Amino acid sequence: MTLFHFTVPPLPHYIASGYTKSSAGFKHPSRYRIGVFDLLVVTEGCLFMGEGDSTFEVRAGEALILGPDNHHYATKECEEPSAYYWLHFQTTGRWAASEEYAPRIIQGREPHGLNPQIFTTQTFIKQVPQYTRLLQPAKIVEQIQQLMELGHGNHLGSVSWKQQVLFQEIFEQLSASIETQGTTPTSQCAELAASYLRKHYREDIKAQQLGESINFHPVYIARCMQKEFGCSPFDFLLRFRIQQSKLLLLQTNYTIARVAEEVGFNSAAYFTSCFAKYEGISPRKYRQRFSHG
């Protein structure tokens, strides 16, 4: 199954939508690099579609997303009366398509030498299937109909905002159709490990202890977290500790040594080294950037 991976923020945004009802013999128009994603939600009959070398038979209750950079076309005429809703959307963020589930989180930080933000922007991956059977097709149809109705007044800022909110709900419906299938032993293990690390981040956690606590071998845990979060358990723990330390640096007058101890570091020097590695600045200078006087 091909998945589209959207790095958010920024969020994918709605552009336009419509409805097409046709008799037998209809063929979807052939288009090349239209520059937007094209979501097709079939409510009646079947669309025979192709994109690149892939072909799809999209039946009632199913959805297909055609990419913005490919050639898409009808592989043959509809064999019966057919009807479908179409919706165009785009993103200004990064996206990719693959057969693999992507890591859930992409960590980021300010480059060295730049004024750091109070909190590092953390983007994550939102995945939707290219082709899927919808969990709640009637709900998506209703939402697209609302988008179309709102379109009569889309010159108003408030209407455009409502359309974007509706579109996010549709996007979530698409994502949910794979998330129910995507709960694998790998993701379950990674989630258990992440939850344990967040809860016990102040403690001196060893790999063996983590494994015994969630009943998985440490090597398997490391493999699962690398796949789901894009980092090792130790790196996940360090990043979380750094985020917690930033809160303390801003919200308290604790010494650097006290902050280090509060978030699970047994050495202020090691804490300072890790903080500088991830944030590009020392904890002391980080605090000073947001202090008066």
mmCIF file of C-alpha atoms in Angstrom:
data_model
loop_
_atom_site.group_PDB
_atom_site.id
_atom_site.type_symbol
_atom_site.label_atom_id
_atom_site.label_comp_id
_atom_site.label_asym_id
_atom_site.label_seq_id
_atom_site.Cartn_x
_atom_site.Cartn_y
_atom_site.Cartn_z
ATOM 1 C CA MET A 1 0.000 0.000 0.000
ATOM 2 C CA THR A 2 1.370 3.394 -0.985
ATOM 3 C CA LEU A 3 1.332 6.009 1.779
ATOM 4 C CA PHE A 4 1.708 9.764 1.485
ATOM 5 C CA HIS A 5 3.884 11.145 4.303
ATOM 6 C CA PHE A 6 3.196 14.794 5.123
ATOM 7 C CA THR A 7 5.590 16.624 7.445
ATOM 8 C CA VAL A 8 3.513 18.928 9.646
ATOM 9 C CA PRO A 9 3.447 21.754 10.497
ATOM 10 C CA PRO A 10 2.588 23.276 8.075
ATOM 11 C CA LEU A 11 -0.762 21.589 7.585
ATOM 12 C CA PRO A 12 -2.007 20.522 4.140
ATOM 13 C CA HIS A 13 -4.604 23.047 2.973
ATOM 14 C CA TYR A 14 -7.883 22.869 1.077
ATOM 15 C CA ILE A 15 -8.207 24.458 -2.377
ATOM 16 C CA ALA A 16 -11.444 23.404 -4.115
ATOM 17 C CA SER A 17 -13.987 20.589 -4.412
ATOM 18 C CA GLY A 18 -16.840 19.414 -6.608
ATOM 19 C CA TYR A 19 -19.109 16.569 -7.677
ATOM 20 C CA THR A 20 -19.253 14.571 -10.915
ATOM 21 C CA LYS A 21 -22.069 12.215 -11.925
ATOM 22 C CA SER A 22 -21.743 10.297 -15.186
ATOM 23 C CA SER A 23 -23.334 7.563 -17.250
ATOM 24 C CA ALA A 24 -21.687 4.330 -18.385
ATOM 25 C CA GLY A 25 -18.889 5.020 -20.851
ATOM 26 C CA PHE A 26 -17.455 7.992 -18.912
ATOM 27 C CA LYS A 27 -13.675 8.285 -18.666
ATOM 28 C CA HIS A 28 -11.928 10.467 -16.113
ATOM 29 C CA PRO A 29 -9.888 13.184 -17.862
ATOM 30 C CA SER A 30 -6.200 12.515 -18.408
ATOM 31 C CA ARG A 31 -4.044 15.090 -16.632
ATOM 32 C CA TYR A 32 -0.306 15.623 -16.214
ATOM 33 C CA ARG A 33 1.394 17.418 -13.295
ATOM 34 C CA ILE A 34 -1.621 19.460 -12.221
ATOM 35 C CA GLY A 35 0.318 20.822 -9.225
ATOM 36 C CA VAL A 36 -2.206 19.813 -6.547
ATOM 37 C CA PHE A 37 -3.300 16.619 -4.839
ATOM 38 C CA ASP A 38 -6.607 15.294 -6.183
ATOM 39 C CA LEU A 39 -8.755 13.291 -3.747
ATOM 40 C CA LEU A 40 -11.499 11.191 -5.384
ATOM 41 C CA VAL A 41 -14.295 9.773 -3.190
ATOM 42 C CA VAL A 42 -16.532 7.417 -5.154
ATOM 43 C CA THR A 43 -20.183 7.146 -4.099
ATOM 44 C CA GLU A 44 -21.612 5.156 -7.003
ATOM 45 C CA GLY A 45 -20.221 2.745 -9.602
ATOM 46 C CA CYS A 46 -16.478 2.421 -10.182
ATOM 47 C CA LEU A 47 -13.675 4.586 -11.549
ATOM 48 C CA PHE A 48 -10.875 2.824 -13.402
ATOM 49 C CA MET A 49 -7.827 5.004 -12.780
ATOM 50 C CA GLY A 50 -4.130 4.911 -13.440
ATOM 51 C CA GLU A 51 -1.215 6.965 -12.145
ATOM 52 C CA GLY A 52 2.210 6.281 -13.582
ATOM 53 C CA ASP A 53 2.535 2.500 -13.678
ATOM 54 C CA SER A 54 -0.115 1.871 -10.990
ATOM 55 C CA THR A 55 -3.786 1.133 -11.687
ATOM 56 C CA PHE A 56 -6.802 1.313 -9.361
ATOM 57 C CA GLU A 57 -10.443 0.270 -9.392
ATOM 58 C CA VAL A 58 -12.066 2.767 -7.049
ATOM 59 C CA ARG A 59 -15.547 1.633 -6.010
ATOM 60 C CA ALA A 60 -18.299 3.160 -3.894
ATOM 61 C CA GLY A 61 -17.068 3.796 -0.352
ATOM 62 C CA GLU A 62 -13.444 4.007 -1.467
ATOM 63 C CA ALA A 63 -11.037 6.906 -1.993
ATOM 64 C CA LEU A 64 -7.979 7.557 -4.124
ATOM 65 C CA ILE A 65 -5.437 10.386 -3.899
ATOM 66 C CA LEU A 66 -3.647 11.351 -7.098
ATOM 67 C CA GLY A 67 -0.323 13.117 -6.649
ATOM 68 C CA PRO A 68 0.498 16.607 -7.929
ATOM 69 C CA ASP A 69 3.540 15.627 -9.980
ATOM 70 C CA ASN A 70 2.390 12.542 -11.879
ATOM 71 C CA HIS A 71 0.389 11.644 -14.948
ATOM 72 C CA HIS A 72 -3.057 10.301 -14.043
ATOM 73 C CA TYR A 73 -5.589 8.905 -16.479
ATOM 74 C CA ALA A 74 -8.564 6.580 -16.943
ATOM 75 C CA THR A 75 -7.542 3.012 -17.750
ATOM 76 C CA LYS A 76 -10.972 2.314 -19.256
ATOM 77 C CA GLU A 77 -14.540 3.603 -19.446
ATOM 78 C CA CYS A 78 -16.961 3.264 -16.529
ATOM 79 C CA GLU A 79 -19.056 0.125 -16.946
ATOM 80 C CA GLU A 80 -22.075 1.598 -15.156
ATOM 81 C CA PRO A 81 -23.410 4.976 -14.008
ATOM 82 C CA SER A 82 -20.845 6.392 -11.599
ATOM 83 C CA ALA A 83 -20.554 9.347 -9.254
ATOM 84 C CA TYR A 84 -17.717 10.791 -7.215
ATOM 85 C CA TYR A 85 -16.646 13.832 -5.247
ATOM 86 C CA TRP A 86 -13.276 15.410 -5.986
ATOM 87 C CA LEU A 87 -11.215 17.612 -3.707
ATOM 88 C CA HIS A 88 -8.000 19.459 -4.472
ATOM 89 C CA PHE A 89 -5.483 20.185 -1.724
ATOM 90 C CA GLN A 90 -1.818 21.094 -1.406
ATOM 91 C CA THR A 91 0.924 21.561 1.162
ATOM 92 C CA THR A 92 3.770 24.023 1.483
ATOM 93 C CA GLY A 93 5.620 21.519 3.654
ATOM 94 C CA ARG A 94 7.617 18.451 2.775
ATOM 95 C CA TRP A 95 5.920 15.280 1.613
ATOM 96 C CA ALA A 96 6.878 11.924 0.148
ATOM 97 C CA ALA A 97 5.225 8.697 -0.996
ATOM 98 C CA SER A 98 6.435 5.195 -0.194
ATOM 99 C CA GLU A 99 5.338 1.703 0.738
ATOM 100 C CA GLU A 100 6.866 2.049 4.211
ATOM 101 C CA TYR A 101 5.518 3.611 7.381
ATOM 102 C CA ALA A 102 7.594 6.692 8.215
ATOM 103 C CA PRO A 103 9.062 7.653 11.607
ATOM 104 C CA ARG A 104 6.462 9.565 13.600
ATOM 105 C CA ILE A 105 8.647 12.451 14.717
ATOM 106 C CA ILE A 106 11.269 14.565 13.009
ATOM 107 C CA GLN A 107 13.304 16.491 15.525
ATOM 108 C CA GLY A 108 14.620 19.954 14.743
ATOM 109 C CA ARG A 109 16.655 22.645 16.437
ATOM 110 C CA GLU A 110 18.021 26.071 15.705
ATOM 111 C CA PRO A 111 21.377 26.091 13.875
ATOM 112 C CA HIS A 112 24.467 27.125 15.812
ATOM 113 C CA GLY A 113 24.942 30.872 16.128
ATOM 114 C CA LEU A 114 21.271 31.794 15.742
ATOM 115 C CA ASN A 115 19.020 33.107 18.444
ATOM 116 C CA PRO A 116 17.291 29.956 19.769
ATOM 117 C CA GLN A 117 13.564 29.770 20.163
ATOM 118 C CA ILE A 118 12.071 29.148 23.577
ATOM 119 C CA PHE A 119 11.001 25.733 22.397
ATOM 120 C CA THR A 120 12.363 23.757 19.489
ATOM 121 C CA THR A 121 9.812 23.287 16.734
ATOM 122 C CA GLN A 122 9.000 19.611 16.530
ATOM 123 C CA THR A 123 7.457 18.441 13.296
ATOM 124 C CA PHE A 124 5.859 15.048 12.858
ATOM 125 C CA ILE A 125 4.662 12.808 10.066
ATOM 126 C CA LYS A 126 0.971 12.567 9.172
ATOM 127 C CA GLN A 127 0.303 9.622 6.918
ATOM 128 C CA VAL A 128 -2.636 9.025 4.586
ATOM 129 C CA PRO A 129 -3.173 6.141 2.159
ATOM 130 C CA GLN A 130 -3.199 6.745 -1.558
ATOM 131 C CA TYR A 131 -6.004 4.209 -1.999
ATOM 132 C CA THR A 132 -8.295 3.001 0.787
ATOM 133 C CA ARG A 133 -11.712 1.798 1.807
ATOM 134 C CA LEU A 134 -13.142 4.538 3.989
ATOM 135 C CA LEU A 135 -14.171 3.797 7.562
ATOM 136 C CA GLN A 136 -17.018 6.335 7.423
ATOM 137 C CA PRO A 137 -17.712 7.168 3.762
ATOM 138 C CA ALA A 138 -21.019 8.906 4.534
ATOM 139 C CA LYS A 139 -19.272 11.252 6.968
ATOM 140 C CA ILE A 140 -16.615 12.286 4.429
ATOM 141 C CA VAL A 141 -19.287 12.845 1.778
ATOM 142 C CA GLU A 142 -21.229 15.057 4.174
ATOM 143 C CA GLN A 143 -18.098 17.057 4.970
ATOM 144 C CA ILE A 144 -17.240 17.567 1.293
ATOM 145 C CA GLN A 145 -20.822 18.700 0.660
ATOM 146 C CA GLN A 146 -20.407 21.258 3.447
ATOM 147 C CA LEU A 147 -17.185 22.459 1.831
ATOM 148 C CA MET A 148 -18.948 22.913 -1.472
ATOM 149 C CA GLU A 149 -21.807 24.805 0.168
ATOM 150 C CA LEU A 150 -19.378 27.089 1.976
ATOM 151 C CA GLY A 151 -17.629 27.737 -1.328
ATOM 152 C CA HIS A 152 -20.361 30.171 -2.349
ATOM 153 C CA GLY A 153 -18.989 32.613 0.195
ATOM 154 C CA ASN A 154 -15.292 31.791 0.140
ATOM 155 C CA HIS A 155 -14.388 35.431 -0.488
ATOM 156 C CA LEU A 156 -14.990 35.869 3.243
ATOM 157 C CA GLY A 157 -12.076 35.147 5.573
ATOM 158 C CA SER A 158 -14.308 33.431 8.129
ATOM 159 C CA VAL A 159 -15.607 31.030 5.462
ATOM 160 C CA SER A 160 -12.091 30.107 4.326
ATOM 161 C CA TRP A 161 -11.207 29.308 7.928
ATOM 162 C CA LYS A 162 -14.259 27.044 8.295
ATOM 163 C CA GLN A 163 -13.310 25.260 5.072
ATOM 164 C CA GLN A 164 -9.810 24.572 6.365
ATOM 165 C CA VAL A 165 -11.200 23.173 9.620
ATOM 166 C CA LEU A 166 -13.562 20.896 7.688
ATOM 167 C CA PHE A 167 -10.728 19.766 5.454
ATOM 168 C CA GLN A 168 -8.606 18.813 8.469
ATOM 169 C CA GLU A 169 -11.462 16.603 9.651
ATOM 170 C CA ILE A 170 -11.571 14.929 6.218
ATOM 171 C CA PHE A 171 -7.799 14.471 6.324
ATOM 172 C CA GLU A 172 -8.101 12.844 9.727
ATOM 173 C CA GLN A 173 -10.742 10.458 8.378
ATOM 174 C CA LEU A 174 -8.342 9.387 5.628
ATOM 175 C CA SER A 175 -5.522 8.928 8.109
ATOM 176 C CA ALA A 176 -7.741 6.899 10.449
ATOM 177 C CA SER A 177 -8.366 4.349 7.718
ATOM 178 C CA ILE A 178 -4.727 3.254 7.939
ATOM 179 C CA GLU A 179 -4.068 3.924 11.603
ATOM 180 C CA THR A 180 -6.489 1.162 12.543
ATOM 181 C CA GLN A 181 -4.516 -1.157 10.261
ATOM 182 C CA GLY A 182 -1.164 0.289 11.258
ATOM 183 C CA THR A 183 -1.166 -0.850 14.888
ATOM 184 C CA THR A 184 1.625 -3.385 14.640
ATOM 185 C CA PRO A 185 3.758 -5.150 17.253
ATOM 186 C CA THR A 186 6.534 -2.732 16.287
ATOM 187 C CA SER A 187 4.438 0.386 16.920
ATOM 188 C CA GLN A 188 2.999 -1.058 20.143
ATOM 189 C CA CYS A 189 6.478 -1.777 21.486
ATOM 190 C CA ALA A 190 7.741 1.690 20.545
ATOM 191 C CA GLU A 191 4.743 3.388 22.178
ATOM 192 C CA LEU A 192 5.179 1.399 25.397
ATOM 193 C CA ALA A 193 8.866 2.285 25.519
ATOM 194 C CA ALA A 194 8.238 5.967 24.806
ATOM 195 C CA SER A 195 5.555 6.145 27.507
ATOM 196 C CA TYR A 196 7.864 4.519 30.049
ATOM 197 C CA LEU A 197 10.742 6.856 29.196
ATOM 198 C CA ARG A 198 8.540 9.967 29.489
ATOM 199 C CA LYS A 199 7.175 8.829 32.835
ATOM 200 C CA HIS A 200 10.549 7.869 34.348
ATOM 201 C CA TYR A 201 12.852 10.380 32.644
ATOM 202 C CA ARG A 202 14.203 11.648 35.985
ATOM 203 C CA GLU A 203 15.511 8.172 36.809
ATOM 204 C CA ASP A 204 18.753 6.476 35.746
ATOM 205 C CA ILE A 205 17.225 4.126 33.169
ATOM 206 C CA LYS A 206 19.234 1.217 31.773
ATOM 207 C CA ALA A 207 18.375 -0.721 28.624
ATOM 208 C CA GLN A 208 17.828 -3.907 30.607
ATOM 209 C CA GLN A 209 15.514 -2.117 33.034
ATOM 210 C CA LEU A 210 13.473 -0.687 30.163
ATOM 211 C CA GLY A 211 13.182 -4.144 28.590
ATOM 212 C CA GLU A 212 12.055 -5.784 31.828
ATOM 213 C CA SER A 213 9.518 -3.028 32.484
ATOM 214 C CA ILE A 214 7.648 -3.463 29.193
ATOM 215 C CA ASN A 215 8.512 -7.164 28.568
ATOM 216 C CA PHE A 216 10.514 -6.720 25.361
ATOM 217 C CA HIS A 217 14.164 -7.425 24.618
ATOM 218 C CA PRO A 218 16.286 -4.221 24.634
ATOM 219 C CA VAL A 219 17.574 -4.887 21.105
ATOM 220 C CA TYR A 220 14.012 -5.250 19.811
ATOM 221 C CA ILE A 221 12.962 -2.060 21.625
ATOM 222 C CA ALA A 222 15.813 -0.140 20.002
ATOM 223 C CA ARG A 223 14.842 -1.436 16.556
ATOM 224 C CA CYS A 224 11.177 -0.523 17.068
ATOM 225 C CA MET A 225 11.911 2.994 18.334
ATOM 226 C CA GLN A 226 14.305 3.638 15.476
ATOM 227 C CA LYS A 227 11.589 2.683 13.009
ATOM 228 C CA GLU A 228 8.730 4.551 14.694
ATOM 229 C CA PHE A 229 10.504 7.621 16.100
ATOM 230 C CA GLY A 230 13.681 7.774 14.039
ATOM 231 C CA CYS A 231 16.003 7.532 17.044
ATOM 232 C CA SER A 232 17.282 5.146 19.709
ATOM 233 C CA PRO A 233 15.663 4.883 23.163
ATOM 234 C CA PHE A 234 18.661 6.682 24.675
ATOM 235 C CA ASP A 235 18.430 9.543 22.178
ATOM 236 C CA PHE A 236 14.662 9.768 22.730
ATOM 237 C CA LEU A 237 15.273 10.033 26.486
ATOM 238 C CA LEU A 238 17.968 12.691 26.071
ATOM 239 C CA ARG A 239 15.774 14.824 23.824
ATOM 240 C CA PHE A 240 12.883 14.597 26.263
ATOM 241 C CA ARG A 241 15.137 15.542 29.183
ATOM 242 C CA ILE A 242 16.429 18.570 27.268
ATOM 243 C CA GLN A 243 12.877 19.721 26.547
ATOM 244 C CA GLN A 244 12.011 19.436 30.248
ATOM 245 C CA SER A 245 15.164 21.298 31.211
ATOM 246 C CA LYS A 246 14.187 24.228 28.972
ATOM 247 C CA LEU A 247 10.971 24.582 30.952
ATOM 248 C CA LEU A 248 12.909 24.724 34.217
ATOM 249 C CA LEU A 249 15.442 27.193 32.829
ATOM 250 C CA LEU A 250 12.631 29.562 31.888
ATOM 251 C CA GLN A 251 10.234 29.021 34.777
ATOM 252 C CA THR A 252 12.592 28.717 37.754
ATOM 253 C CA ASN A 253 15.776 30.241 39.130
ATOM 254 C CA TYR A 254 17.317 26.825 39.822
ATOM 255 C CA THR A 255 21.065 26.579 39.360
ATOM 256 C CA ILE A 256 22.267 24.704 36.284
ATOM 257 C CA ALA A 257 23.310 21.839 38.531
ATOM 258 C CA ARG A 258 19.837 21.710 40.088
ATOM 259 C CA VAL A 259 18.180 21.746 36.656
ATOM 260 C CA ALA A 260 20.441 18.931 35.521
ATOM 261 C CA GLU A 261 19.525 16.865 38.569
ATOM 262 C CA GLU A 262 15.794 17.562 38.211
ATOM 263 C CA VAL A 263 15.680 16.165 34.664
ATOM 264 C CA GLY A 264 17.762 13.064 35.291
ATOM 265 C CA PHE A 265 21.384 14.029 34.607
ATOM 266 C CA ASN A 266 23.930 12.947 37.217
ATOM 267 C CA SER A 267 26.462 15.534 36.085
ATOM 268 C CA ALA A 268 26.001 19.234 35.378
ATOM 269 C CA ALA A 269 28.903 19.146 32.921
ATOM 270 C CA TYR A 270 27.359 16.294 30.945
ATOM 271 C CA PHE A 271 23.989 18.078 30.960
ATOM 272 C CA THR A 272 25.613 21.234 29.600
ATOM 273 C CA SER A 273 27.361 19.222 26.886
ATOM 274 C CA CYS A 274 24.131 17.496 25.819
ATOM 275 C CA PHE A 275 22.156 20.738 25.901
ATOM 276 C CA ALA A 276 24.716 22.488 23.687
ATOM 277 C CA LYS A 277 24.721 19.535 21.276
ATOM 278 C CA TYR A 278 20.948 19.632 20.753
ATOM 279 C CA GLU A 279 20.297 23.373 21.124
ATOM 280 C CA GLY A 280 23.513 24.926 19.850
ATOM 281 C CA ILE A 281 23.925 27.022 23.006
ATOM 282 C CA SER A 282 24.751 26.419 26.673
ATOM 283 C CA PRO A 283 21.951 26.231 29.279
ATOM 284 C CA ARG A 284 23.257 29.402 30.955
ATOM 285 C CA LYS A 285 23.284 31.413 27.721
ATOM 286 C CA TYR A 286 19.895 29.996 26.804
ATOM 287 C CA ARG A 287 18.436 31.367 30.041
ATOM 288 C CA GLN A 288 20.188 34.699 29.610
ATOM 289 C CA ARG A 289 18.649 35.202 26.167
ATOM 290 C CA PHE A 290 15.219 35.342 27.778
ATOM 291 C CA SER A 291 16.152 37.264 30.929
ATOM 292 C CA HIS A 292 15.993 41.017 31.573
ATOM 293 C CA GLY A 293 18.894 42.955 32.954
#
